[in-house]
C-alpha positions as YAML, in Angstrom:
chain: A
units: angstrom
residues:
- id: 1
  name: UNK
  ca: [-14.55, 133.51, -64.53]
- id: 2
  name: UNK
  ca: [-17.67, 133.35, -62.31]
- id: 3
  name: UNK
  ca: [-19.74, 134.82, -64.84]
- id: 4
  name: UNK
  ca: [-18.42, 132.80, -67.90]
- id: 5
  name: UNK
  ca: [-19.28, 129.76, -64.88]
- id: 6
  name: UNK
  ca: [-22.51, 130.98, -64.00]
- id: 7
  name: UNK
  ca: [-23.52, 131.11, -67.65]
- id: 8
  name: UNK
  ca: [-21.97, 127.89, -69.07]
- id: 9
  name: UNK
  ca: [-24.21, 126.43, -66.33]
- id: 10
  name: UNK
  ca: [-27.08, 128.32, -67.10]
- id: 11
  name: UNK
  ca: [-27.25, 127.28, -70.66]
- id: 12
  name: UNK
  ca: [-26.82, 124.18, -69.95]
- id: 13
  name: UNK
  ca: [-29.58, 123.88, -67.68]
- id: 14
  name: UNK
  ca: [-31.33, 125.53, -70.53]
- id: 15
  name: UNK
  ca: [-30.64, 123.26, -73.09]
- id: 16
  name: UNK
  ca: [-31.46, 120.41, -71.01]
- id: 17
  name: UNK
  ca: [-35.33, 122.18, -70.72]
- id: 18
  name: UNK
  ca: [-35.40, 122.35, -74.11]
- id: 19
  name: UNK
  ca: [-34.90, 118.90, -74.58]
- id: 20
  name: UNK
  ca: [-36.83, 117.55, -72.08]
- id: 21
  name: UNK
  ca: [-39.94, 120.00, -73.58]
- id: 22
  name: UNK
  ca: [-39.10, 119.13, -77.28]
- id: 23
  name: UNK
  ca: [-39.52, 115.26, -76.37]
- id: 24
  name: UNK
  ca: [-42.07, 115.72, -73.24]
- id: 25
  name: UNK
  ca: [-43.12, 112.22, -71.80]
- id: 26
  name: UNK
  ca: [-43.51, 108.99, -74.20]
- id: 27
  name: UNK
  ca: [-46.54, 106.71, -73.80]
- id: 28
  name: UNK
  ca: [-44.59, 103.30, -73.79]
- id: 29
  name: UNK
  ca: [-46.90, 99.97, -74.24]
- id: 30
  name: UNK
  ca: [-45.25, 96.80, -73.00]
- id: 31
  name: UNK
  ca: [-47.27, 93.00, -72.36]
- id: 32
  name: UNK
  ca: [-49.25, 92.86, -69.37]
- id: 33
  name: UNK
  ca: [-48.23, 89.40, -68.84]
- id: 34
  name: UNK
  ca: [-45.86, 88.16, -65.55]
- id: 35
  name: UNK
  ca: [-42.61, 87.00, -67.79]
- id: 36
  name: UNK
  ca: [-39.30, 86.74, -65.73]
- id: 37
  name: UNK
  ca: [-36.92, 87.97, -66.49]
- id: 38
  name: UNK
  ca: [-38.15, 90.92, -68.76]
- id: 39
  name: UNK
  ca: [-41.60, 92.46, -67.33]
- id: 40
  name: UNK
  ca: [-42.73, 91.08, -63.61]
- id: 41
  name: UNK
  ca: [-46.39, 90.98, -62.73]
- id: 42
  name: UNK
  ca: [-49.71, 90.61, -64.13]
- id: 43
  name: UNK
  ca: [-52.36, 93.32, -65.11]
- id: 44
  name: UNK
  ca: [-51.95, 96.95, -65.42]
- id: 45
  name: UNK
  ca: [-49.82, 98.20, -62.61]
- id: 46
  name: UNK
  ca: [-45.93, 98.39, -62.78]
- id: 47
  name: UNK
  ca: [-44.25, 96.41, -59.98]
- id: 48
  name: UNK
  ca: [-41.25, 97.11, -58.45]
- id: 49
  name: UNK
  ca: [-38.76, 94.99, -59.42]
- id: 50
  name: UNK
  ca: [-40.27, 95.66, -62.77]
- id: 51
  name: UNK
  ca: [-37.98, 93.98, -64.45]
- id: 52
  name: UNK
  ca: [-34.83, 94.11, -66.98]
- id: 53
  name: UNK
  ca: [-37.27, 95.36, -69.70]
- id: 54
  name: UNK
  ca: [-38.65, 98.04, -67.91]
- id: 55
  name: UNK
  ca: [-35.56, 98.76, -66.13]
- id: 56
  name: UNK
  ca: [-34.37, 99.23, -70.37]
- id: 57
  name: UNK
  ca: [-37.33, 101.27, -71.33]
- id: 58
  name: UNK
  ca: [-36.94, 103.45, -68.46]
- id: 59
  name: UNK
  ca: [-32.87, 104.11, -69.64]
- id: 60
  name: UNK
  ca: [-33.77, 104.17, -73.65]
- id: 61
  name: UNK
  ca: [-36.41, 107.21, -72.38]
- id: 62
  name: UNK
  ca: [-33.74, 109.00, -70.29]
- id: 63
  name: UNK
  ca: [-31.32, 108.29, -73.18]
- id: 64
  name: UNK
  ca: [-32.98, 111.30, -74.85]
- id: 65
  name: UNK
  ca: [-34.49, 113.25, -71.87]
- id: 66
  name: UNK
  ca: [-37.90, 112.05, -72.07]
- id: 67
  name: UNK
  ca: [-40.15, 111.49, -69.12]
- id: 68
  name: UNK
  ca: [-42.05, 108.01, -69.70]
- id: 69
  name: UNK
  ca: [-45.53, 106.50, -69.08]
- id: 70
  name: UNK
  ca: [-45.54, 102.88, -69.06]
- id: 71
  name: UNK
  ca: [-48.80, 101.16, -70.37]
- id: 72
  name: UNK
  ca: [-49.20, 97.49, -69.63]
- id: 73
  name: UNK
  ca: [-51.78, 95.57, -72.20]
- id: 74
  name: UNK
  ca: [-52.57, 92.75, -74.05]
- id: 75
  name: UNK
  ca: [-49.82, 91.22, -76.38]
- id: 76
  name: UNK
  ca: [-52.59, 91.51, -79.67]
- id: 77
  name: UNK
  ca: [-53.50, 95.19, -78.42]
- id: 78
  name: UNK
  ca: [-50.13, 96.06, -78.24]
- id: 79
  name: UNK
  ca: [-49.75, 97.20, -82.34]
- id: 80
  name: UNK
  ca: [-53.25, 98.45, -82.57]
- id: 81
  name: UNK
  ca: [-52.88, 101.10, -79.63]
- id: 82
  name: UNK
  ca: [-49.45, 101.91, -81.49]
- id: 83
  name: UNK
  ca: [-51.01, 102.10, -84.96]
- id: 84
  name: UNK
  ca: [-53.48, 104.28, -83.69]
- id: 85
  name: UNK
  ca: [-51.52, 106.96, -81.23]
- id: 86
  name: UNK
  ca: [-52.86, 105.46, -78.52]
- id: 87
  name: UNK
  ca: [-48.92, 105.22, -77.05]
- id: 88
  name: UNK
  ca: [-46.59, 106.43, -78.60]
- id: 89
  name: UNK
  ca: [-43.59, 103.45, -78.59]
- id: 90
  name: UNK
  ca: [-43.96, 99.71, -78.60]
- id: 91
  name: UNK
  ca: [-41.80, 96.57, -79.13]
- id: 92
  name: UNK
  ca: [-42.89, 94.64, -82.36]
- id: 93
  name: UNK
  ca: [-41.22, 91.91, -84.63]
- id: 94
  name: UNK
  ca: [-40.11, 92.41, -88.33]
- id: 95
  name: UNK
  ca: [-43.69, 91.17, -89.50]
- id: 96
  name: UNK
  ca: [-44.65, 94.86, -88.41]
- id: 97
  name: UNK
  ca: [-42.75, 96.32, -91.05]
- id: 98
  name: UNK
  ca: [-44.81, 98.15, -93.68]
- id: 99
  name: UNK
  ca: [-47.72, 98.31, -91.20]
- id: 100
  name: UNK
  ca: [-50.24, 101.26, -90.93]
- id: 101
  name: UNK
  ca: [-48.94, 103.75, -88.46]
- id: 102
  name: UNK
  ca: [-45.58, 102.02, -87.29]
- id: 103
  name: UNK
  ca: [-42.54, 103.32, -88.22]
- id: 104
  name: UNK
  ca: [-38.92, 101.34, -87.41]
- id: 105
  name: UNK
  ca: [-36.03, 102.45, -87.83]
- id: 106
  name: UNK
  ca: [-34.21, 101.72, -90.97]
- id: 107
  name: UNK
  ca: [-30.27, 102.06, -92.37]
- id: 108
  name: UNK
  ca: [-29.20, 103.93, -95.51]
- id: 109
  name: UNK
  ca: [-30.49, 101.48, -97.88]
- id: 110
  name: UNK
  ca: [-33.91, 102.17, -96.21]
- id: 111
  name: UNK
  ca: [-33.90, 98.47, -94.90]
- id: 112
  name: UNK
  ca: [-34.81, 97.30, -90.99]
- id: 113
  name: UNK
  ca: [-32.04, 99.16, -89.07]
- id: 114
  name: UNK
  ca: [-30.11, 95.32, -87.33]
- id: 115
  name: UNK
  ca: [-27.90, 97.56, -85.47]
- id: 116
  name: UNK
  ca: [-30.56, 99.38, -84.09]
- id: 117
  name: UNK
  ca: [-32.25, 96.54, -82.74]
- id: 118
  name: UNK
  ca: [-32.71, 93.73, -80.02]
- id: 119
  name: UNK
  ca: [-31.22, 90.28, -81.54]
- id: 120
  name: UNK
  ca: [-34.12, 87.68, -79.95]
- id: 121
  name: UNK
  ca: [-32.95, 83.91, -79.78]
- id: 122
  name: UNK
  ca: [-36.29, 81.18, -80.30]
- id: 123
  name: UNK
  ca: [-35.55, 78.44, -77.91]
- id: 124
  name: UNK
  ca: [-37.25, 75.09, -77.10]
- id: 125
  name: UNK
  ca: [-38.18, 73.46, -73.60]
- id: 126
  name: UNK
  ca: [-39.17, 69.95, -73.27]
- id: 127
  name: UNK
  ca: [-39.80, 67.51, -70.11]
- id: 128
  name: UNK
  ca: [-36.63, 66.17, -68.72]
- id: 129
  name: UNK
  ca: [-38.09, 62.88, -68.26]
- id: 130
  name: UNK
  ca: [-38.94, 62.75, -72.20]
- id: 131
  name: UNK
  ca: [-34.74, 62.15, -72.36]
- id: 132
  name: UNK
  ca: [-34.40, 64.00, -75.35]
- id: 133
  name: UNK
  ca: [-30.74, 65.03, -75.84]
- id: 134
  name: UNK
  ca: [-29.80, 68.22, -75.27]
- id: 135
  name: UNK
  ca: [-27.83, 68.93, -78.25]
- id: 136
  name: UNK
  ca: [-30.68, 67.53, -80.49]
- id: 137
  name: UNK
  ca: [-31.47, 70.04, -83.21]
- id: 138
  name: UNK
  ca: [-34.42, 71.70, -82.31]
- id: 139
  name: UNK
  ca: [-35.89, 71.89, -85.80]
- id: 140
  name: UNK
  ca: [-35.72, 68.05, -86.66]
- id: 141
  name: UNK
  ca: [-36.71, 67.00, -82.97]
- id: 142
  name: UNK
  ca: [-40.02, 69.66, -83.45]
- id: 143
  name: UNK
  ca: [-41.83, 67.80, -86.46]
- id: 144
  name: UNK
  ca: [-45.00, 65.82, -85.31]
- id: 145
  name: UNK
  ca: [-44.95, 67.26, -82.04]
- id: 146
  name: UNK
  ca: [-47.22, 69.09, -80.15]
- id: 147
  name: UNK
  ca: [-45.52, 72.83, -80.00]
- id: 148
  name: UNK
  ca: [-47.01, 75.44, -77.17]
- id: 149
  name: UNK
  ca: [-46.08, 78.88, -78.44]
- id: 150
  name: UNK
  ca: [-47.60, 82.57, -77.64]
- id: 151
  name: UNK
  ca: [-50.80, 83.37, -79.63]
- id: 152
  name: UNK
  ca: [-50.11, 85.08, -82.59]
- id: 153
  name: UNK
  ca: [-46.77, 84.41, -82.69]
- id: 154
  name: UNK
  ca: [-44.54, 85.44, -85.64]
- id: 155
  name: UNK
  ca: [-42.35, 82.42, -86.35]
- id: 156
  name: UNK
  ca: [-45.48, 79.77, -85.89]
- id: 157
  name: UNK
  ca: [-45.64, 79.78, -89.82]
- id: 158
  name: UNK
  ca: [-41.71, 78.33, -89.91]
- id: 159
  name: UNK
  ca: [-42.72, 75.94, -87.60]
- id: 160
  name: UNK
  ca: [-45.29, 74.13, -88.80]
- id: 161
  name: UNK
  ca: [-43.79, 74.16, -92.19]
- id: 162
  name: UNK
  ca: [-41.03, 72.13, -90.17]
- id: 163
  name: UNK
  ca: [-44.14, 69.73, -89.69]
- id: 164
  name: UNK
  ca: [-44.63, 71.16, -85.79]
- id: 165
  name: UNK
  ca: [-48.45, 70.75, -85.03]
- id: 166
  name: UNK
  ca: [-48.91, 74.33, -83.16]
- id: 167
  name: UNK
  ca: [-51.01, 74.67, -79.92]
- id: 168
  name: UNK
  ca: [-51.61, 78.46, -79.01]
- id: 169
  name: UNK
  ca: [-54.56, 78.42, -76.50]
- id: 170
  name: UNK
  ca: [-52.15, 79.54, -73.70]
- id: 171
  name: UNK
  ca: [-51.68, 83.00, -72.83]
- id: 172
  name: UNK
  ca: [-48.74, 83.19, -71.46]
- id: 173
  name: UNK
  ca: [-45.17, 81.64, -71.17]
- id: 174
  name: UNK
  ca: [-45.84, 80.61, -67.64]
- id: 175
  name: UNK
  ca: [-49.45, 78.91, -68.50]
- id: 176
  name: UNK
  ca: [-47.48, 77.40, -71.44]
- id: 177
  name: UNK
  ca: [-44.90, 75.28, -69.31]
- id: 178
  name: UNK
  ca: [-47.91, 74.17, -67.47]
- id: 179
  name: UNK
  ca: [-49.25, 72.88, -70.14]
- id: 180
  name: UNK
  ca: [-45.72, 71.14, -71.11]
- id: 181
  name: UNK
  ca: [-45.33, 70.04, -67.37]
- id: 182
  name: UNK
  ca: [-49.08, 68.07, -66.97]
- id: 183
  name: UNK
  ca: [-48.22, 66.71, -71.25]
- id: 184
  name: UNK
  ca: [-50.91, 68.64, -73.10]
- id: 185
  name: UNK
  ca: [-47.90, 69.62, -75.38]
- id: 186
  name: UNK
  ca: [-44.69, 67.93, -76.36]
- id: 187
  name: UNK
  ca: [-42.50, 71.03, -76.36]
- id: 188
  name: UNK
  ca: [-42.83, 75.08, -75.74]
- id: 189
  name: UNK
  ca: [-41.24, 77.49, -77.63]
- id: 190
  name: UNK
  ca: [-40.29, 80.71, -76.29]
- id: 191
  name: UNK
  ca: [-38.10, 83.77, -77.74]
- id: 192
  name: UNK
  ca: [-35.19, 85.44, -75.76]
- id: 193
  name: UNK
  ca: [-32.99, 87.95, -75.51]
- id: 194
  name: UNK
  ca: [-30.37, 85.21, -74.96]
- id: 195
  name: UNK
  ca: [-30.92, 81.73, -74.30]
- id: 196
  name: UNK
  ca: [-29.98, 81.37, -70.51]
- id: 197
  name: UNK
  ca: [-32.88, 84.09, -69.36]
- id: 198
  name: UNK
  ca: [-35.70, 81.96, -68.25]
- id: 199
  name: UNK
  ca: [-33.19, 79.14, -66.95]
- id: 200
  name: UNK
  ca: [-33.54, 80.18, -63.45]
- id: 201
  name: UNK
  ca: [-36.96, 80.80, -63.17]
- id: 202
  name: UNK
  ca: [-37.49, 77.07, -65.26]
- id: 203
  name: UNK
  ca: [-35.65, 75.79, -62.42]
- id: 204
  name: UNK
  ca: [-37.20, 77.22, -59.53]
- id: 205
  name: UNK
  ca: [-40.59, 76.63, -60.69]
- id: 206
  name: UNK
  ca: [-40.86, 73.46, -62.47]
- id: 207
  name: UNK
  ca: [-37.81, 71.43, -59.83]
- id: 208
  name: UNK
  ca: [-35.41, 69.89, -62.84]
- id: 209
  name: UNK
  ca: [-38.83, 68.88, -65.02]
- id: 210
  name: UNK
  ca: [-38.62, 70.99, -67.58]
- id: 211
  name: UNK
  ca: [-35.08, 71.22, -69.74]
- id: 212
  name: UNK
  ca: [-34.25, 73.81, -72.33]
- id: 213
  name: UNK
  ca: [-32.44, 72.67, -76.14]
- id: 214
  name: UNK
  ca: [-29.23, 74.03, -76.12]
- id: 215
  name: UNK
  ca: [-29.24, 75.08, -79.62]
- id: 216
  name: UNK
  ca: [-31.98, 77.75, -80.71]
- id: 217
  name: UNK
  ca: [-34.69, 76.63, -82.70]
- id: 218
  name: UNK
  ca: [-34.07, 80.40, -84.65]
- id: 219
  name: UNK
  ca: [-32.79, 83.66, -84.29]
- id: 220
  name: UNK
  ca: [-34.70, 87.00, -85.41]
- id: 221
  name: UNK
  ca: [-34.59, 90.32, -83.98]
- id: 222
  name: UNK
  ca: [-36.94, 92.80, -82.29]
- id: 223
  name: UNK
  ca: [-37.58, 96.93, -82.52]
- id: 224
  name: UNK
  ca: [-38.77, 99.79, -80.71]
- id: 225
  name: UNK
  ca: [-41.33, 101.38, -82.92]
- id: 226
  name: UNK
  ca: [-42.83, 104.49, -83.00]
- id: 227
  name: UNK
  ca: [-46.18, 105.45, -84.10]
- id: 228
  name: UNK
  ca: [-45.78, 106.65, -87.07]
- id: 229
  name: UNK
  ca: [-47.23, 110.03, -86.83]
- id: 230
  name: UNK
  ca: [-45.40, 110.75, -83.30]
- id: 231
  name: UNK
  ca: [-42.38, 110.50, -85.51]
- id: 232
  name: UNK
  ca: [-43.16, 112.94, -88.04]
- id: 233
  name: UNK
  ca: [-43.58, 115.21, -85.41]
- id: 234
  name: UNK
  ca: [-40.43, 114.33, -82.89]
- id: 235
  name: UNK
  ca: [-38.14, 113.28, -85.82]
- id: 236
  name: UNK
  ca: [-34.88, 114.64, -84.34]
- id: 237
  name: UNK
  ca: [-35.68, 113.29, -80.65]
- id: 238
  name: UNK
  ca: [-37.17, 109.84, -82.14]
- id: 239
  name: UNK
  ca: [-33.59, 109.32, -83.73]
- id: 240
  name: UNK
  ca: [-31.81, 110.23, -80.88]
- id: 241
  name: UNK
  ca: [-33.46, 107.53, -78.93]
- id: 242
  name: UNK
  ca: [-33.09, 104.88, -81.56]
- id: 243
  name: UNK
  ca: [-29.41, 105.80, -82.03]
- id: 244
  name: UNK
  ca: [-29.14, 105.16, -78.15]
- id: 245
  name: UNK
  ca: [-30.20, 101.77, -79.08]
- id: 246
  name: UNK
  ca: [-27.37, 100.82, -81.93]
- id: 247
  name: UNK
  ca: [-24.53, 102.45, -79.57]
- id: 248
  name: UNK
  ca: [-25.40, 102.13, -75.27]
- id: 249
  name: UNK
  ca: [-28.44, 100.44, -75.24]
- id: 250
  name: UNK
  ca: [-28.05, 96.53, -76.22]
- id: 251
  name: UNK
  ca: [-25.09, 96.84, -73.82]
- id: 252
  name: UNK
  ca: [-27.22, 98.27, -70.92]
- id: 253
  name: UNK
  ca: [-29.81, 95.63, -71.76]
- id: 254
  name: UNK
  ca: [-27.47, 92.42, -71.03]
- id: 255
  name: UNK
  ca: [-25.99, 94.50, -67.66]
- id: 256
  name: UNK
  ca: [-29.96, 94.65, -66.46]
- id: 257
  name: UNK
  ca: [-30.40, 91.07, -67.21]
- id: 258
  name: UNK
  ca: [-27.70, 89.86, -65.43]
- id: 259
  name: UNK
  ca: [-28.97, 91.63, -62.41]
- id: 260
  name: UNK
  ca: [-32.10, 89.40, -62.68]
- id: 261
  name: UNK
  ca: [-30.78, 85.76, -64.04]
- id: 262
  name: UNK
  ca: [-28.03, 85.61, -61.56]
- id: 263
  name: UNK
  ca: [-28.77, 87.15, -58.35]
...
């Protein structure tokens, strides 16, 4: 009985190894950008809190028994170091789909995998003292308006097709509600996980100024992508992590957020 013990142990320890080896330590690229709840700080270096995103990454890496290098950098460099193997994984948006050395994953019918993804809700912020209502739809209430949104941002065609007047020359989310707070822009878009995350930092930074819609302005969804060659090489362990994500992970994701919205 010792024996059978000794090696049921053994090969377990063993097959563990062999994962670990076979998957070996991902290069993970994330924004360098301070944005509460998600990623905390500014610049290269991982703080600690580092945040429900990182806190994810870290789980989604174990999830498959990879070690994990995070990489902070620019949001726009964040697909081109992916495309090119510079890291390995990266969070993108569906317009990534069908680009150059990104791979997501996909269902049987070879379309974006929804199950195997991060549902992202598009919410508005305007000044409190503006007294818009805060059931107004979000869609109507944006045309002719000035509209802060990230740089690059995916959904700022829908917008301005809503007649929205788009103002991207702030970096982040932070410098954008500055920019809503002092009136250089009528509203400030920002997409979510779900639509309560930035509520307390809103309210401990900007003192009651700054309200947030109560109905999305849109819904989309978010992946974990691979570099495309990375996956033709870790197939089996790639998979494994994604499948993490359709099962576990979305679940482990709103348990880490609650840690940082409501404590």
């Amino acid at each position: 009985m010792k024996w059978k013990a000794f090696t049921a142990t053994a090969l377990f320890a063993l097959t563990a190894h062999n994962a670990l080896a076979a998957c070996g330590t991902i290069r993970f690229a994330y924004p360098d950008q301070h944005r509460p709840p998600y990623w905390m700080g500014n610049g290269a270096a991982v703080p600690e809190p580092a945040g429900a995103s990182v806190e994810w990454i870290r789980e989604f890496a174990a999830s498959g028994g990879c070690g994990i290098e995070l990489v902070r950098l620019p949001v726009l460099r964040l697909r081109s170091a992916l495309a090119s193997g510079a890291v390995d994984f990266a969070p993108v948006d569906i317009t990534a789909d069908g680009q150059p050395g990104i791979t997501i994953p996909r269902n049987a019918q070879g379309q974006p995998d929804l199950k195997r993804a991060a549902t992202v809700v598009v919410v508005a912020f305007v000044r409190a003292k503006d007294g818009y209502s805060r059931d107004r739809d979000p869609m109507e209430m944006l045309r002719g308006k000035r509209v802060g949104l990230m740089y690059g941002s995916s959904y700022g065609a829908k917008l301005e097709k809503a007649g929205a007047i788009l103002d991207q020359g702030a970096p982040t989310v932070p410098s954008n509600f500055e920019k809503l707070q002092l009136g250089r822009v009528d509203v400030v878009i920002v997409p979510m996980i779900a639509a309560s995350d930035l509520d307390k930092y809103v309210a401990e930074r900007f003192k009651g100024q700054l309200v947030r819609l109560d109905k999305p302005v849109l819904k989309s969804y978010n992946w974990i992508a691979v570099n495309t060659a990375y996956y033709e090489a870790h197939r089996h362990e790639v998979d494994t992590l994604w499948n993490w994500l359709g099962t576990e992970g979305n679940k482990r994701f709103k348990l880490l957020l609650r840690k940082y919205t409501e404590n």
